[in-house]
Each structure stands twice: as structure tokens, then as C-alpha cells.
Short mmCIF file of C-alpha atoms in Angstrom, two decimals:
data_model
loop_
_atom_site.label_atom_id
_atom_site.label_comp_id
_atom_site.label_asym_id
_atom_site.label_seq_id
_atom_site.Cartn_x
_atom_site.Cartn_y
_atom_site.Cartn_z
CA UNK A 468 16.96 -18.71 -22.97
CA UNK A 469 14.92 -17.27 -26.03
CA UNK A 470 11.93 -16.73 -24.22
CA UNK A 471 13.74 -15.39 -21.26
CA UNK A 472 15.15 -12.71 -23.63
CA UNK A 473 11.98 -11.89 -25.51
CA UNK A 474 9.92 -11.71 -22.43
CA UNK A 475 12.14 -9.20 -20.86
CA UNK A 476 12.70 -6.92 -24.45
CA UNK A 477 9.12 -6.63 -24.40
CA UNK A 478 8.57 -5.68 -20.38
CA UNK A 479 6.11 -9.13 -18.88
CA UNK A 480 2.70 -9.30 -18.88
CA UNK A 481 1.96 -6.28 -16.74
CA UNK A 482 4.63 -4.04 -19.03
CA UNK A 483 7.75 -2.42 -18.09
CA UNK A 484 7.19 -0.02 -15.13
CA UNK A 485 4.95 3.22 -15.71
CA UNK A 486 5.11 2.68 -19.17
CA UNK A 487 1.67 1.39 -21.52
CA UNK A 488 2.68 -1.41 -23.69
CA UNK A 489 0.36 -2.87 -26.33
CA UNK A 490 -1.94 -5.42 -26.30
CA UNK A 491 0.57 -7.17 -28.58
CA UNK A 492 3.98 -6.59 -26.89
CA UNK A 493 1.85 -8.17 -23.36
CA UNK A 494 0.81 -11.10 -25.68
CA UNK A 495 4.69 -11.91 -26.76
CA UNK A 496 5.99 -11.32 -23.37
CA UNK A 497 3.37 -13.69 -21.97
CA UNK A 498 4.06 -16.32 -24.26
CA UNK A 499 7.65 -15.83 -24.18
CA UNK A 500 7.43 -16.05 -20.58
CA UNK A 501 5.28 -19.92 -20.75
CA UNK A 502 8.32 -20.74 -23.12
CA UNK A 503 10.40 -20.65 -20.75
CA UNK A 504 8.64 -21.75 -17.85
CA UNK A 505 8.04 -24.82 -19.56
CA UNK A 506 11.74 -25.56 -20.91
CA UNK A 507 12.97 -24.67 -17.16
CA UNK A 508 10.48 -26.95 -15.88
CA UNK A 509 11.74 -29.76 -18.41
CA UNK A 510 15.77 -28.63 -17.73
CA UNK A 511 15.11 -28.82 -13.79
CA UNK A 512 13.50 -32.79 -14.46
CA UNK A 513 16.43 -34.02 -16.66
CA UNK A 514 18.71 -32.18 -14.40
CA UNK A 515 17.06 -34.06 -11.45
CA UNK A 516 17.15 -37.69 -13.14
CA UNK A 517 20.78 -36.96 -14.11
CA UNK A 518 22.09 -35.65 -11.07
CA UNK A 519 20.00 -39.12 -9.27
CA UNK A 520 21.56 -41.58 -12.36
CA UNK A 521 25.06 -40.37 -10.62
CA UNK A 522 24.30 -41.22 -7.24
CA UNK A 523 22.78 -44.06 -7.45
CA UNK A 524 25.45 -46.46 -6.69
CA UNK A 525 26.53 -44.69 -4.02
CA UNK A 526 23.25 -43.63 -2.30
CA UNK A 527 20.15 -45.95 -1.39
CA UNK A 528 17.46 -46.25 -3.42
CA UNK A 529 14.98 -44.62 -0.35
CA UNK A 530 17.53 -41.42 0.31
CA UNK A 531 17.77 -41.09 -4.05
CA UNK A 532 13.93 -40.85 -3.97
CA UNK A 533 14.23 -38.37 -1.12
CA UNK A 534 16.80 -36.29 -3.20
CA UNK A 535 15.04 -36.56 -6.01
CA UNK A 536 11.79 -34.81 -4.38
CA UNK A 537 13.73 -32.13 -3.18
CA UNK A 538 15.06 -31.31 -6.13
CA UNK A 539 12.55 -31.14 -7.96
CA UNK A 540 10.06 -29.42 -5.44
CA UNK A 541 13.37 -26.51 -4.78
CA UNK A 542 13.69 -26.85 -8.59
CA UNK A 543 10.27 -25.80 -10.13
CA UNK A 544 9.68 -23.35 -6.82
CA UNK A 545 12.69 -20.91 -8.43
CA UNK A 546 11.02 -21.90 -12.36
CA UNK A 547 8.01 -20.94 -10.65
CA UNK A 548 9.44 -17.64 -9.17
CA UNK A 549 11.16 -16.91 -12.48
CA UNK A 550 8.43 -16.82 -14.86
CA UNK A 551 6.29 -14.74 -12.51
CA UNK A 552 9.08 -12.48 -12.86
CA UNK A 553 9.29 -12.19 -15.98
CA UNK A 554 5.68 -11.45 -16.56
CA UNK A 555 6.03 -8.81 -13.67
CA UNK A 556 3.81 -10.03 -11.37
CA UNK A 557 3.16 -7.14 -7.99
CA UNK A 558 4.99 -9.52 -5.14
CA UNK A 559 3.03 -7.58 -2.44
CA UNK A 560 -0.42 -8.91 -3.59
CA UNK A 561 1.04 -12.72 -4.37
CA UNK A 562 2.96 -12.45 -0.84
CA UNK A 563 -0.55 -11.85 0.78
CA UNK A 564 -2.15 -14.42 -1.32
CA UNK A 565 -0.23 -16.70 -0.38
CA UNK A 566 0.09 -16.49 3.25
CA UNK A 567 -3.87 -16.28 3.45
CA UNK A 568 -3.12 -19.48 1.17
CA UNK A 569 -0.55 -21.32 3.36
CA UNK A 570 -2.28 -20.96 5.88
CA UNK A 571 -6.03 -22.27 5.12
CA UNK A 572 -4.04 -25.15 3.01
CA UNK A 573 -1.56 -25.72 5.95
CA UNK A 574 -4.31 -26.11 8.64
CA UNK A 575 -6.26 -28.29 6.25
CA UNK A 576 -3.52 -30.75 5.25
CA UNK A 577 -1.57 -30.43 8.44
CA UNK A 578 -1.93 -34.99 8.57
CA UNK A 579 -1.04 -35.51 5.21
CA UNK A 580 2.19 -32.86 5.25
CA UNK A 581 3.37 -34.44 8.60
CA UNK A 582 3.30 -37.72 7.15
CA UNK A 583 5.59 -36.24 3.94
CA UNK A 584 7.81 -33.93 6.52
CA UNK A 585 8.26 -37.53 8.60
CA UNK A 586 9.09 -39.44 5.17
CA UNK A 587 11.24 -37.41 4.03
CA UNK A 588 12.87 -37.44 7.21
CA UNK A 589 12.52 -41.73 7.74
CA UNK A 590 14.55 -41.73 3.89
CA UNK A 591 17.04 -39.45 4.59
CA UNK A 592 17.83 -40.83 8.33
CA UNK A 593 17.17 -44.36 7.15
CA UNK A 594 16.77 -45.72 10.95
CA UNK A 595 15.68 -49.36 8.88
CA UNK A 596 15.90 -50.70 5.84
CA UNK A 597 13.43 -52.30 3.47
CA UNK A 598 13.65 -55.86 4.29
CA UNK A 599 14.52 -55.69 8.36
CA UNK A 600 12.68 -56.94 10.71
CA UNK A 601 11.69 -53.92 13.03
CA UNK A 602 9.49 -53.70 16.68
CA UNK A 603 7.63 -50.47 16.60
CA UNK A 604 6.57 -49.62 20.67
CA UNK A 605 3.93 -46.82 19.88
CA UNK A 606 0.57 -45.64 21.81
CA UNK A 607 -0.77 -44.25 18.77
CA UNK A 608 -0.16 -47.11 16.79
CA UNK A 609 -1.54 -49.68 19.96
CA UNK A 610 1.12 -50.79 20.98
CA UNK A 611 3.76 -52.99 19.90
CA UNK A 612 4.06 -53.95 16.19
CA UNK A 613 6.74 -56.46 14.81
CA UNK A 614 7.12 -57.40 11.26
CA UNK A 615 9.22 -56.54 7.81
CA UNK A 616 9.46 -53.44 6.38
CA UNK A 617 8.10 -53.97 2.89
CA UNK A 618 7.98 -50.74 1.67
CA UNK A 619 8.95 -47.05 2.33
CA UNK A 620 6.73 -43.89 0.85
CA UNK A 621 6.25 -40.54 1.65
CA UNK A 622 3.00 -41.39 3.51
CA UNK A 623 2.93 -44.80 5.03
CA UNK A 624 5.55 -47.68 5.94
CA UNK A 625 4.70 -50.96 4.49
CA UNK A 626 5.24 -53.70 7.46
CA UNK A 627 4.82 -57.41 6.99
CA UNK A 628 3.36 -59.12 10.27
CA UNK A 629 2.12 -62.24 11.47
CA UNK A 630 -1.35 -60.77 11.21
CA UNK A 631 -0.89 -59.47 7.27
CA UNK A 632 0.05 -56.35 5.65
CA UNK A 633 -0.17 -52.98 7.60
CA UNK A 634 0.38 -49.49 6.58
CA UNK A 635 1.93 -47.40 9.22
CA UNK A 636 1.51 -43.87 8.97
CA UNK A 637 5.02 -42.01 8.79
CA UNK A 638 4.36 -39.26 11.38
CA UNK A 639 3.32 -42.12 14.13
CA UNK A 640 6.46 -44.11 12.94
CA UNK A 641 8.98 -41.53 13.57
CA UNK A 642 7.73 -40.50 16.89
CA UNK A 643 7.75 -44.22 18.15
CA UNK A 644 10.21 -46.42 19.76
CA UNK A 645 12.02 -48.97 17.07
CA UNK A 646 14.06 -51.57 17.75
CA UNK A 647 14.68 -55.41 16.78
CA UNK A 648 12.31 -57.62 17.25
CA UNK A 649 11.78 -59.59 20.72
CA UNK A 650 13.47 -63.20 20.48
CA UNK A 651 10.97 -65.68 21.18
CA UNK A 652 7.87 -63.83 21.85
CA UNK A 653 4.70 -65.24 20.33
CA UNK A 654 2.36 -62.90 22.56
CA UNK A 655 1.95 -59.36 21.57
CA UNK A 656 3.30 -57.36 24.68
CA UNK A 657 -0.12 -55.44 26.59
CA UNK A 658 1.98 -52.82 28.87
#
């Protein structure tokens, strides 16, 4: 809260509209300012491991660890926001920044963020559980995969099978067709 006060007092980074600050006033604001950007940073962690230590006899472990992401990604975004403020940072220019930003990083991560977009949807839905034995029916995937779900991440589920260990990646997993296992089948199905 200190450095949230001083940094305002003494008008950000960029000074207090129209007005020419000194060299030293900028200097206290600005470190004022990383004060509290890194105490809300720490405040939105504990906050986030507290408010996951209450849930977690009442939530899974896989929707916790979902929670707990968003959280802290919502969390630091409005730290983020705030300290930026504080140091008075033109919105116009960081608005256009970003976009041009967004966009280039968007197009060039666009496999990895649909695998975390899927995760995060596979913990919160929780259509299996670590430990069942699942059929995934998928043409990306090559067909039909049974085995036990191992592990669940942001990027990949962990299945067990006959053949070993496989890492399925979440966007494939979500769009496919899951179901039990088929009872007796010893021959992978080639529809």
C-alpha cells in the first residue's frame, strides 16, 4: 500500500499530466511503483494457494490446478495493469502494441494455446479421471486408443496402453470420441 501511495504523491514515471517533474520525483515514483508490483504479485500467489488450501477437499486435485491457473493468470494481469498505472503509462500506444503483439504471438503459438485452452477445459469438465480406463475414437490421433489415464497437464494426457506410455495432445483429445473401453477386444479396431 506504501508504494501505491508514494507512487501516486509523486505523479508515475511519466509525471502527473502537463506538469515537468524531476528526475528525482520519476525515480521514487518508479520505484515506488516496482514496490508494489512486486508485493501484489506476492499477495495475489498466497491469496491463490490459500483460496486452493480451502477447496481442496471439496474440489479435485485436476479442477484445483485449473483454478489455481486462473487465478493467478486473472491475478497478476490486474497487478500488471496496476503498476502500469501507476507509472502512467499512454494506454493508446500499449493498446497498439499489444494487438500487433497478440496477434504475431497468437498466430505463432496458436498449437501450444489450443492445447492449454483444451486443458483447461478437460480439468474443469473432467469427462475422466486419472486412473480410468478410457477408448479415445479419433482420426487425428489414428484411430482408436485404449488405455489408463496416467496423467492430466495443460498440454498432453498421459495414457497407459498395451503398447507403452503415450502422450495425447489435449486439443486432439477433446475433439475426439471417449468412451469405455471395448470388452474383449484384443485387435485395435481399423474402420
Amino acid at each position: 500500500m506504501g508504494g501505491l501511495v508514494v507512487s501516486l504523491t509523486y505523479g508515475g514515471l511519466l509525471g502527473s499530466p502537463g506538469s515537468h517533474d524531476s528526475l528525482a520525483a520519476r525515480i521514487v515514483a518508479a520505484a515506488s511503483a516496482g514496490v508494489f508490483l512486486v508485493c501484489a504479485l506476492i499477495a495475489v500467489r498466497g491469496a491463490t494457494n490459500d483460496l486452493v488450501k480451502l477447496l481442496t477437499g471439496r474440489i479435485s486435485d485436476n479442477r484445483s490446478a485449473a483454478l489455481r491457473v486462473i487465478c493467478l493468470l486473472s491475478g497478476y494481469g490486474m497487478v500488471i495493469l496496476g503498476a502500469l498505472s501507476l507509472v502512467r503509462v499512454p494506454w493508446d500506444k500499449l493498446l497498439l502494441g499489444g494487438a500487433l503483439t497478440g496477434v504475431i504471438l497468437g498466430i505463432a503459438a496458436q498449437p501450444v494455446l489450443g492445447n492449454i485452452f483444451a486443458g483447461l477445459v478437460l480439468l474443469v469438465v473432467h469427462p475422466f479421471t486419472i486412473g480410468a480406463r478410457i477408448s479415445v475414437q479419433s482420426g487425428p490421433l489414428g484411430g482408436r486408443i485404449e488405455g489408463e489415464v496416467t496423467d492430466m497437464t495443460l498440454l498432453f494426457i498421459e495414457l497407459h496402453t498395451d503398447d507403452g506410455k503415450m502422450l495425447l495432445p489435449n486439443n486432439a483429445v477433446l475433439g475426439a470420441a471417449i468412451g469405455p473401453p471395448s470388452r474383449g477386444s484384443a485387435e485395435p479396431d481399423r474402420t
